[in-house]
Tab-separated table of C-alpha atoms in Angstrom:
chain	number	residue	atom	x	y	z
A	56	MET	CA	23.011	134.133	-163.285
A	57	ARG	CA	20.694	132.398	-160.734
A	58	SER	CA	19.443	135.926	-159.557
A	59	LEU	CA	19.133	137.039	-163.061
A	60	ALA	CA	16.861	133.939	-163.936
A	61	THR	CA	14.905	134.500	-160.848
A	62	ALA	CA	14.162	138.070	-161.761
A	63	VAL	CA	13.100	137.043	-165.252
A	64	LYS	CA	11.004	134.076	-164.282
A	65	GLY	CA	9.648	134.769	-160.848
A	66	PRO	CA	7.339	137.861	-161.067
A	67	GLY	CA	5.866	136.479	-164.325
A	68	LEU	CA	5.163	133.199	-162.754
A	69	LEU	CA	3.771	134.642	-159.775
A	70	ASP	CA	1.555	137.057	-161.851
A	71	ARG	CA	0.245	133.940	-163.607
A	72	LEU	CA	-0.410	132.075	-160.554
A	73	HIS	CA	-2.301	134.875	-158.714
A	74	ARG	CA	-4.572	135.274	-161.811
A	75	LEU	CA	-5.831	131.821	-161.103
A	76	GLY	CA	-7.344	132.675	-158.007
A	77	THR	CA	-6.744	132.208	-153.997
A	78	SER	CA	-7.658	128.571	-153.824
A	79	THR	CA	-5.366	127.766	-156.710
A	80	VAL	CA	-2.439	129.725	-155.179
A	81	ARG	CA	-2.983	128.048	-151.868
A	82	PHE	CA	-2.999	124.580	-153.550
A	83	ALA	CA	0.180	125.651	-155.625
A	84	TRP	CA	2.061	126.610	-152.456
A	85	ALA	CA	1.041	123.321	-150.637
A	86	ALA	CA	2.130	121.324	-153.362
A	87	ALA	CA	5.521	123.136	-153.832
A	88	VAL	CA	6.056	122.663	-150.190
A	89	LEU	CA	5.428	119.095	-150.283
A	90	GLY	CA	7.945	118.573	-153.121
A	91	THR	CA	7.776	116.499	-156.296
A	92	SER	CA	5.489	113.610	-155.284
A	93	VAL	CA	2.251	115.008	-153.997
A	94	ALA	CA	-0.786	113.271	-152.582
A	95	PRO	CA	-3.719	115.539	-153.781
A	96	ASP	CA	-5.668	114.925	-150.615
A	97	LEU	CA	-2.693	115.846	-148.516
A	98	ALA	CA	-2.081	119.157	-150.454
A	99	ALA	CA	-5.746	120.068	-150.181
A	100	THR	CA	-5.527	119.615	-146.519
A	101	ILE	CA	-2.490	121.946	-146.157
A	102	ALA	CA	-4.146	124.399	-148.511
A	103	VAL	CA	-7.304	124.243	-146.313
A	104	ILE	CA	-9.626	123.558	-149.317
A	105	GLY	CA	-11.992	120.779	-150.169
A	106	SER	CA	-11.033	117.923	-152.635
A	107	GLU	CA	-13.288	119.212	-155.415
A	108	GLU	CA	-11.769	122.487	-155.138
A	109	ALA	CA	-8.357	120.912	-154.978
A	110	ALA	CA	-9.083	118.911	-158.264
A	111	GLU	CA	-10.141	122.283	-159.883
A	112	ALA	CA	-7.153	123.931	-158.742
A	113	ALA	CA	-4.924	121.310	-160.058
A	114	GLU	CA	-6.661	121.318	-163.410
A	115	ARG	CA	-6.097	125.212	-163.586
A	116	LEU	CA	-2.520	124.801	-162.734
A	117	ARG	CA	-2.045	122.153	-165.551
A	118	ALA	CA	-3.873	124.418	-168.078
A	119	ALA	CA	-1.578	127.363	-167.176
A	120	ARG	CA	1.417	124.939	-167.446
A	121	ILE	CA	2.423	125.493	-163.928
A	122	LEU	CA	1.731	121.958	-162.683
A	123	ALA	CA	2.811	118.916	-164.634
A	124	ASP	CA	2.018	115.353	-163.480
A	125	ALA	CA	3.138	111.837	-164.103
A	126	PRO	CA	1.869	108.701	-162.719
A	127	ASP	CA	2.817	107.570	-159.350
A	128	PRO	CA	1.709	104.272	-157.938
A	129	VAL	CA	2.110	105.415	-154.313
A	130	ALA	CA	0.839	109.103	-154.314
A	131	GLY	CA	-1.613	108.855	-157.270
A	132	TRP	CA	0.345	111.527	-159.081
A	133	SER	CA	3.579	113.477	-158.903
A	134	SER	CA	3.900	117.174	-159.483
A	135	CYS	CA	6.243	119.735	-160.638
A	136	ILE	CA	5.755	123.347	-159.960
A	137	ARG	CA	7.545	125.029	-162.546
């Protein structure tokens, strides 16, 4: 069942992600590697993009419903790469 779900969701998600641009893909991968609680500046550093570009990438990911966030008093926000 897991492989079937991956086969159905995986390519569609990756296609949607790649349409958002290179810096957005890099930011998404960095956020995914960091886990559920992500500091935006750390994700930007790992993605090797500036903070303004990271903010734009995060917004594009939210608009595409790939990134969801909730308040986190330590990190500033937490993310969920869907």
